[in-house]
Amino acid sequence: MRDEDGIALTMTLLALILFSVLGLFMTLDAVTGVRIGNNFESHARATYAALAGLDHAAVLLGGLDLDEVLRGPDGAWDGSPEAVAAARATRFRLPLPLRTAWALDIEHPGGATAGLPDDGILSTGALGGAAGLPLIPVSGLPLSTPAAGGGAGRVLSRYFVKVTDNNGDPSELDADPGDDPFTDGDGVVIVRSLGVARVFAELTGTLVRRNSVVIFETRLRRDRLWDPGPALTVIGSAVDALFAGNPVIDGAGAPGIGAIDTDTGDGVDPAHLLRTAAAAAGTVAGGGLETPSVEDITAATASDRDRARLLDPRALEEFLRVRAPRMADLVLDGPQAWIGGRAPDLGVYNGAEPWNAPGQAPRITLVRGDLDAPGGFSGGGILVVTGSLSCSGPISWTGLVLALGEGRVELSGPGSGIAGGLIVANLTPAPAGVRFGTPRVYIGGEARVRSDPAAVRMAISLIPADRISFREITTADP
């Protein structure tokens, strides 16, 4: 009997041990499952935060000067050879060091990010010796749950963004032979976004790791399609042109008028037609050419990757029908008559002031129809007209005027005129979609059109940049 009791006790103890081990295993398995779930959720939050940072940066870059962005809110940078070499390195693209990101307190990151350089931090730009306002600060931006009483609740994740130059790229070296990392040459910048989200803290070596970290990188390119160079650019295989009165077309360092021949084999030379018309009246100067300063820029346009699309009528049609309506601040449908100060708000831009001076507010305006402005107009940014453009009143415009569609322009009013560029093209419906027709350019009176590269650069900055590459940064960088 005693032997049976001993065996029963032993079996009971073994069963208890077995169930204890099984319980411990199930507990450990449950903890592991919770950690796996937490890691997955945290990684997803960090991913969405990093993607949000990229999208936010792409929107904020609109209207900003890329050189000022590369130099940061204070507008200052270290130009020493060592600092410049470091700024060209890939690791310079990180918004903050990885070890800092892993251990960061995402609720209160200020202590860990204080002292980090502000180069590449998106801001309104330095002005008059004062630092600009950071748009995505060096301490990042939080993504939070809504609080019960309104306002922000618990921080779930945070993103950090930095903009750097595409140093070493052939296009950058062509435009900026010195490869200065704080000066943009080709309109292409690299945006890197780092997203962080909490995980269960764990000790990794000597580091307490508190966050999941995800990094994405994209390259954004500003579209230089609308920067052919001359003050007036006419696109077509022929042109109907008339100059009268005392107009002035000044190309400054570029030709006054540039002709893009869309059919070089038809025996018609639009540059010759424009030169003959311009010789009748007014002054057309620029580019160190004899007056009237008119040049065929077809070859130069065709050899440029961005500007070559000026020779494609479908590209111009796509801009008019798809891109322009999406990006425009103001869309006006049907014929427009601006008489006696009845022009709408076309933006404000003073070319004599810094781009970020108070009051600078350029806009994109699309007129889907004819525009008759006997009362003149003023403003800044981009004005797109799909019908005929006629203005006998005073003009004070800084930026680009694109007369695309009917491609008919009549300017005769006084005033400072157009400072930037005027591009004219006739797009005619065809069985295959659209083809180039004959543009009509009539310039007389005291009309003024002056090439201004800074004004064109400002106008182009309003067009959303194209995303030309995208990748996740994991272990290989680059």
XYZ file of N, CA and C in Angstrom, residues 342-348 363 378-380:
33
model
N -11.029 94.869 -62.878
C -11.882 93.728 -62.553
C -11.140 92.402 -62.620
N -9.841 92.448 -62.790
C -9.074 91.207 -62.814
C -9.119 90.544 -61.441
N -9.187 89.227 -61.384
C -9.205 88.533 -60.086
C -7.832 88.585 -59.422
N -7.756 87.987 -58.261
C -6.482 87.923 -57.540
C -5.554 86.956 -58.264
N -4.515 87.496 -58.883
C -3.564 86.694 -59.645
C -2.260 86.488 -58.889
N -2.294 86.721 -57.592
C -1.084 86.571 -56.805
C -0.306 87.869 -56.722
N 0.683 87.866 -55.858
C 1.536 89.038 -55.658
C 2.980 88.577 -55.630
N 0.798 82.860 -57.507
C -0.266 81.884 -57.701
C -0.198 81.320 -59.114
N -2.151 92.512 -63.214
C -0.891 92.477 -62.476
C -0.903 91.276 -61.550
N 0.274 90.833 -61.171
C 0.371 89.699 -60.266
C 1.677 88.974 -60.462
N 1.702 87.734 -60.014
C 2.921 86.951 -60.113
C 2.640 85.475 -60.000
